[in-house]
Amino acid sequence: MAIGFATAAREGGVRVDVVSAGRLAQPGAMICAVTAETVGVDERSRQAATEHRAQRLSAELIESARLILGATREERAAVAVMSPRSRSRVFTIAEAVALGETAAERRFAPASGDVDEFVAALNAHRGRLPVTDRRVGPGRQSPWRRAPADPLDLPDAHGSRLAEHTRRVREAVRLSERLVALMAPTN
């Protein structure tokens, strides 16, 4: 997700430092081949994919970040537990896009391209997203059906079929591009 976001930010004129870390990351691990191939759209992103090494998320990284994006609500919650002061700056990427679109519709999103102002606008609109009901049927979960995926999550596709893995990586790139478009300064 980080390489896709960094590429989109560079191409969209958004100045932001991108750091990749995961709470379950195996330090030093390389990026998976599917992700490297999918995000390697130009020489710079191919080089970033080749050089990428996993690192564990730490409270220090969280505290220094202006915007923290995770793939799932579970990851978002884990970040907030590690650093309660980060709650106003941590979102799933799909949530950040949805909140950014809501802020833009209400003409509340800053046009300056300032990351801190954009994050404040996202946080201010948290209560404006529709509540998702993940239950199946009237009032309970069916034991035979999996609950529908949360629309604010981008589930991990490692271990999935190649087509599903590629689809999810492309979705992460698409969300990154949309978020950057919402963050970009308007002139």
Coordinates of N, CA and C in Angstrom, one line a residue, residues 28-146:
G28 N 12.7 -6.9 7.8 CA 13.6 -7.3 6.7 C 13.0 -8.1 5.6
A29 N 11.7 -8.5 5.7 CA 11.1 -9.3 4.6 C 10.9 -8.4 3.4
M30 N 11.0 -9.0 2.2 CA 10.8 -8.3 1.0 C 9.4 -8.2 0.7
I31 N 9.0 -7.3 -0.2 CA 7.6 -7.1 -0.7 C 7.3 -8.4 -1.5
C32 N 6.0 -8.8 -1.5 CA 5.7 -10.0 -2.3 C 5.7 -9.7 -3.8
A33 N 5.9 -10.7 -4.6 CA 6.1 -10.5 -6.0 C 4.8 -9.9 -6.7
V34 N 3.7 -10.3 -6.2 CA 2.4 -9.8 -6.8 C 2.3 -8.3 -6.6
T35 N 2.6 -7.9 -5.4 CA 2.6 -6.4 -5.1 C 3.6 -5.7 -5.9
A36 N 4.9 -6.2 -5.9 CA 5.9 -5.6 -6.6 C 5.6 -5.4 -8.1
E37 N 5.0 -6.4 -8.7 CA 4.7 -6.3 -10.1 C 3.5 -5.3 -10.3
T38 N 2.6 -5.3 -9.4 CA 1.4 -4.5 -9.6 C 1.7 -3.0 -9.4
V39 N 2.5 -2.7 -8.4 CA 2.8 -1.3 -8.1 C 4.0 -0.7 -8.9
G40 N 4.7 -1.6 -9.5 CA 5.9 -1.2 -10.2 C 5.6 -0.6 -11.6
V41 N 4.9 0.6 -11.6 CA 4.4 1.2 -12.8 C 5.5 2.0 -13.5
D42 N 6.5 2.5 -12.8 CA 7.5 3.3 -13.4 C 8.9 2.9 -12.7
E43 N 9.9 3.4 -13.2 CA 11.3 3.0 -12.7 C 11.4 3.3 -11.2
R44 N 10.9 4.4 -10.8 CA 11.1 4.8 -9.4 C 10.3 3.9 -8.5
S45 N 9.0 3.5 -8.9 CA 8.3 2.6 -8.0 C 8.8 1.2 -8.1
R46 N 9.3 0.8 -9.2 CA 10.0 -0.5 -9.3 C 11.2 -0.6 -8.4
Q47 N 12.0 0.5 -8.4 CA 13.1 0.5 -7.5 C 12.7 0.5 -6.0
A48 N 11.6 1.2 -5.7 CA 11.1 1.2 -4.3 C 10.6 -0.2 -3.9
A49 N 10.0 -0.9 -4.8 CA 9.5 -2.2 -4.6 C 10.7 -3.2 -4.3
T50 N 11.7 -3.0 -5.1 CA 12.9 -3.9 -5.0 C 13.6 -3.6 -3.6
E51 N 13.7 -2.4 -3.2 CA 14.4 -2.0 -2.0 C 13.6 -2.1 -0.7
H52 N 12.3 -2.2 -0.9 CA 11.4 -2.3 0.3 C 11.7 -3.4 1.2
R53 N 11.8 -3.1 2.5 CA 12.0 -4.2 3.5 C 11.0 -3.9 4.6
A54 N 10.3 -4.9 5.1 CA 9.3 -4.8 6.1 C 9.9 -4.3 7.5
Q55 N 9.2 -3.5 8.2 CA 9.5 -3.2 9.5 C 8.3 -3.2 10.4
R56 N 8.6 -3.4 11.7 CA 7.5 -3.5 12.7 C 7.0 -2.1 13.0
L57 N 5.7 -2.0 13.2 CA 5.1 -0.7 13.6 C 5.5 -0.5 15.1
S58 N 5.9 0.7 15.4 CA 6.3 1.1 16.8 C 5.5 2.3 17.2
A59 N 5.5 2.5 18.5 CA 4.8 3.8 19.1 C 5.6 5.0 18.5
E60 N 6.9 4.9 18.4 CA 7.7 6.1 17.9 C 7.3 6.4 16.5
L61 N 7.1 5.4 15.6 CA 6.7 5.7 14.2 C 5.3 6.3 14.2
I62 N 4.4 5.8 15.0 CA 3.0 6.3 15.1 C 3.0 7.7 15.6
E63 N 3.8 8.0 16.6 CA 3.8 9.4 17.1 C 4.4 10.4 16.1
S64 N 5.3 10.0 15.3 CA 5.9 10.9 14.3 C 5.0 11.1 13.1
A65 N 4.0 10.3 12.9 CA 3.2 10.3 11.6 C 2.1 11.4 11.7
R66 N 1.9 12.1 10.6 CA 0.8 13.0 10.5 C -0.5 12.4 10.0
L67 N -0.4 11.3 9.3 CA -1.5 10.6 8.8 C -1.1 9.1 8.8
I68 N -1.9 8.3 9.4 CA -1.7 6.8 9.5 C -2.8 6.1 8.8
L69 N -2.4 5.3 7.8 CA -3.4 4.5 7.0 C -3.1 3.0 7.2
G70 N -4.2 2.3 7.5 CA -4.1 0.9 7.6 C -5.1 0.3 6.6
A71 N -5.0 -1.0 6.5 CA -5.9 -1.7 5.5 C -7.3 -2.1 6.2
T72 N -7.3 -2.3 7.5 CA -8.5 -2.8 8.1 C -8.8 -2.1 9.4
R73 N -10.0 -2.2 9.9 CA -10.4 -1.5 11.1 C -9.7 -2.2 12.3
E74 N -9.3 -3.5 12.2 CA -8.6 -4.1 13.2 C -7.2 -3.5 13.3
E75 N -6.6 -3.2 12.2 CA -5.3 -2.5 12.2 C -5.4 -1.1 12.8
R76 N -6.4 -0.4 12.4 CA -6.7 0.9 12.9 C -6.8 0.9 14.4
A77 N -7.5 -0.1 14.9 CA -7.7 -0.2 16.4 C -6.4 -0.5 17.1
A78 N -5.6 -1.4 16.5 CA -4.3 -1.7 17.1 C -3.4 -0.5 17.2
V79 N -3.4 0.3 16.2 CA -2.6 1.5 16.2 C -3.1 2.4 17.3
A80 N -4.4 2.6 17.5 CA -4.9 3.4 18.5 C -4.6 2.9 19.9
V81 N -4.5 1.6 20.1 CA -4.1 1.0 21.3 C -2.6 1.3 21.6
M82 N -1.8 1.1 20.6 CA -0.4 1.4 20.8 C -0.1 2.9 21.1
S83 N -0.9 3.8 20.6 CA -0.7 5.2 20.8 C -2.1 5.9 20.8
P84 N -2.7 5.9 22.0 CA -4.1 6.5 22.1 C -4.2 8.0 21.5
R85 N -3.1 8.7 21.6 CA -3.1 10.1 21.0 C -3.2 10.1 19.5
S86 N -3.0 9.0 18.9 CA -3.0 8.9 17.4 C -4.4 8.8 16.8
R87 N -5.4 8.6 17.7 CA -6.8 8.2 17.2 C -7.3 9.2 16.1
S88 N -7.0 10.5 16.2 CA -7.5 11.5 15.3 C -6.8 11.4 13.9
R89 N -5.7 10.6 13.9 CA -4.8 10.6 12.7 C -4.8 9.2 12.0
V90 N -5.5 8.3 12.5 CA -5.5 6.9 12.0 C -6.8 6.5 11.4
F91 N -6.7 6.0 10.1 CA -7.9 5.6 9.4 C -7.6 4.4 8.5
T92 N -8.6 3.6 8.1 CA -8.3 2.7 7.1 C -8.3 3.5 5.8
I93 N -7.6 3.0 4.8 CA -7.5 3.7 3.6 C -8.9 4.0 2.9
A94 N -9.7 3.0 3.0 CA -11.1 3.1 2.4 C -11.9 4.1 3.2
E95 N -11.7 4.1 4.5 CA -12.4 5.1 5.4 C -11.9 6.5 5.1
A96 N -10.6 6.7 4.9 CA -10.0 8.0 4.6 C -10.6 8.5 3.3
V97 N -10.7 7.7 2.3 CA -11.3 8.1 1.0 C -12.8 8.5 1.2
A98 N -13.5 7.7 1.9 CA -15.0 8.0 2.1 C -15.1 9.3 2.9
L99 N -14.3 9.4 3.9 CA -14.4 10.7 4.7 C -14.0 11.9 3.9
G100 N -12.9 11.7 3.1 CA -12.5 12.8 2.2 C -13.5 13.2 1.2
E101 N -14.2 12.2 0.7 CA -15.3 12.5 -0.3 C -16.4 13.2 0.4
T102 N -16.8 12.8 1.6 CA -17.8 13.5 2.4 C -17.4 14.9 2.7
A103 N -16.2 15.1 3.1 CA -15.7 16.5 3.4 C -15.7 17.3 2.1
A104 N -15.3 16.8 1.0 CA -15.3 17.5 -0.3 C -16.8 17.9 -0.7
E105 N -17.7 16.9 -0.5 CA -19.1 17.2 -0.9 C -19.6 18.4 -0.1
R106 N -19.2 18.4 1.2 CA -19.7 19.5 2.1 C -18.8 20.7 2.0
R107 N -17.9 20.8 1.1 CA -16.9 21.9 0.9 C -16.2 22.2 2.1
F108 N -15.9 21.1 2.9 CA -15.1 21.3 4.1 C -13.7 20.8 4.0
A109 N -13.4 20.2 2.9 CA -12.0 19.7 2.7 C -11.1 20.9 2.3
P110 N -9.9 21.0 2.9 CA -9.0 22.1 2.6 C -8.5 22.0 1.2
A111 N -8.4 23.1 0.5 CA -7.9 23.2 -0.9 C -6.4 23.4 -0.9
S112 N -5.8 23.6 0.2 CA -4.4 24.0 0.3 C -3.4 22.8 0.0
G113 N -3.8 21.6 0.2 CA -2.9 20.5 0.1 C -2.2 20.2 1.3
D114 N -2.5 20.9 2.4 CA -1.8 20.7 3.7 C -2.3 19.4 4.3
V115 N -1.4 18.5 4.6 CA -1.8 17.2 5.2 C -2.5 17.3 6.5
D116 N -1.9 18.2 7.4 CA -2.6 18.3 8.7 C -4.0 18.8 8.6
E117 N -4.2 19.8 7.8 CA -5.6 20.3 7.6 C -6.5 19.2 7.0
F118 N -6.0 18.4 6.1 CA -6.8 17.4 5.5 C -7.1 16.3 6.5
V119 N -6.2 15.9 7.3 CA -6.4 14.9 8.4 C -7.4 15.5 9.4
A120 N -7.4 16.7 9.7 CA -8.4 17.3 10.6 C -9.8 17.3 10.0
A121 N -9.8 17.5 8.7 CA -11.2 17.4 8.0 C -11.7 16.0 8.0
L122 N -10.8 15.0 7.8 CA -11.2 13.6 7.9 C -11.8 13.3 9.2
N123 N -11.0 13.7 10.3 CA -11.4 13.3 11.6 C -12.7 14.0 12.0
A124 N -12.9 15.2 11.5 CA -14.2 16.0 11.8 C -15.4 15.3 11.2
H125 N -15.2 14.5 10.1 CA -16.3 13.9 9.4 C -16.5 12.4 9.8
R126 N -15.9 11.9 10.8 CA -16.0 10.5 11.2 C -17.4 10.1 11.4
G127 N -18.2 10.9 12.0 CA -19.6 10.5 12.4 C -20.6 10.7 11.2
R128 N -20.1 11.1 10.0 CA -20.9 11.3 8.9 C -21.0 10.2 7.9
L129 N -20.3 9.1 8.2 CA -20.3 7.9 7.3 C -21.5 7.1 7.7
P130 N -22.2 6.4 6.8 CA -23.3 5.5 7.2 C -22.7 4.3 8.0
V131 N -23.5 3.9 9.0 CA -23.1 2.8 9.8 C -23.4 1.5 9.0
T132 N -22.4 0.6 9.0 CA -22.5 -0.6 8.3 C -23.0 -1.7 9.2
D133 N -24.0 -2.5 8.7 CA -24.5 -3.6 9.5 C -24.0 -4.9 8.9
R134 N -23.1 -5.5 9.6 CA -22.4 -6.7 9.1 C -23.1 -8.0 9.4
R135 N -24.3 -7.9 10.1 CA -25.0 -9.1 10.4 C -25.7 -9.6 9.2
V136 N -26.0 -10.9 9.2 CA -26.7 -11.6 8.1 C -28.1 -11.9 8.6
G137 N -29.1 -11.5 7.9 CA -30.5 -11.8 8.3 C -31.0 -10.9 9.4
P138 N -32.2 -11.1 9.8 CA -32.8 -10.2 10.8 C -32.3 -10.4 12.2
G139 N -31.3 -9.6 12.6 CA -30.8 -9.6 13.9 C -29.8 -10.6 14.3
R140 N -29.4 -11.5 13.4 CA -28.3 -12.5 13.9 C -27.5 -12.9 12.7
Q141 N -26.4 -13.5 13.0 CA -25.4 -14.0 12.0 C -25.8 -15.4 11.7
S142 N -25.9 -15.8 10.5 CA -26.2 -17.1 10.0 C -24.9 -18.0 10.3
P143 N -25.0 -19.2 10.8 CA -23.8 -20.0 11.0 C -23.3 -20.6 9.7
W144 N -24.1 -20.5 8.6 CA -23.6 -21.0 7.4 C -23.1 -20.0 6.4
R145 N -23.2 -18.7 6.7 CA -22.7 -17.7 5.8 C -21.7 -16.8 6.5
R146 N -20.7 -16.5 5.8 CA -19.8 -15.5 6.4 C -20.4 -14.1 6.3

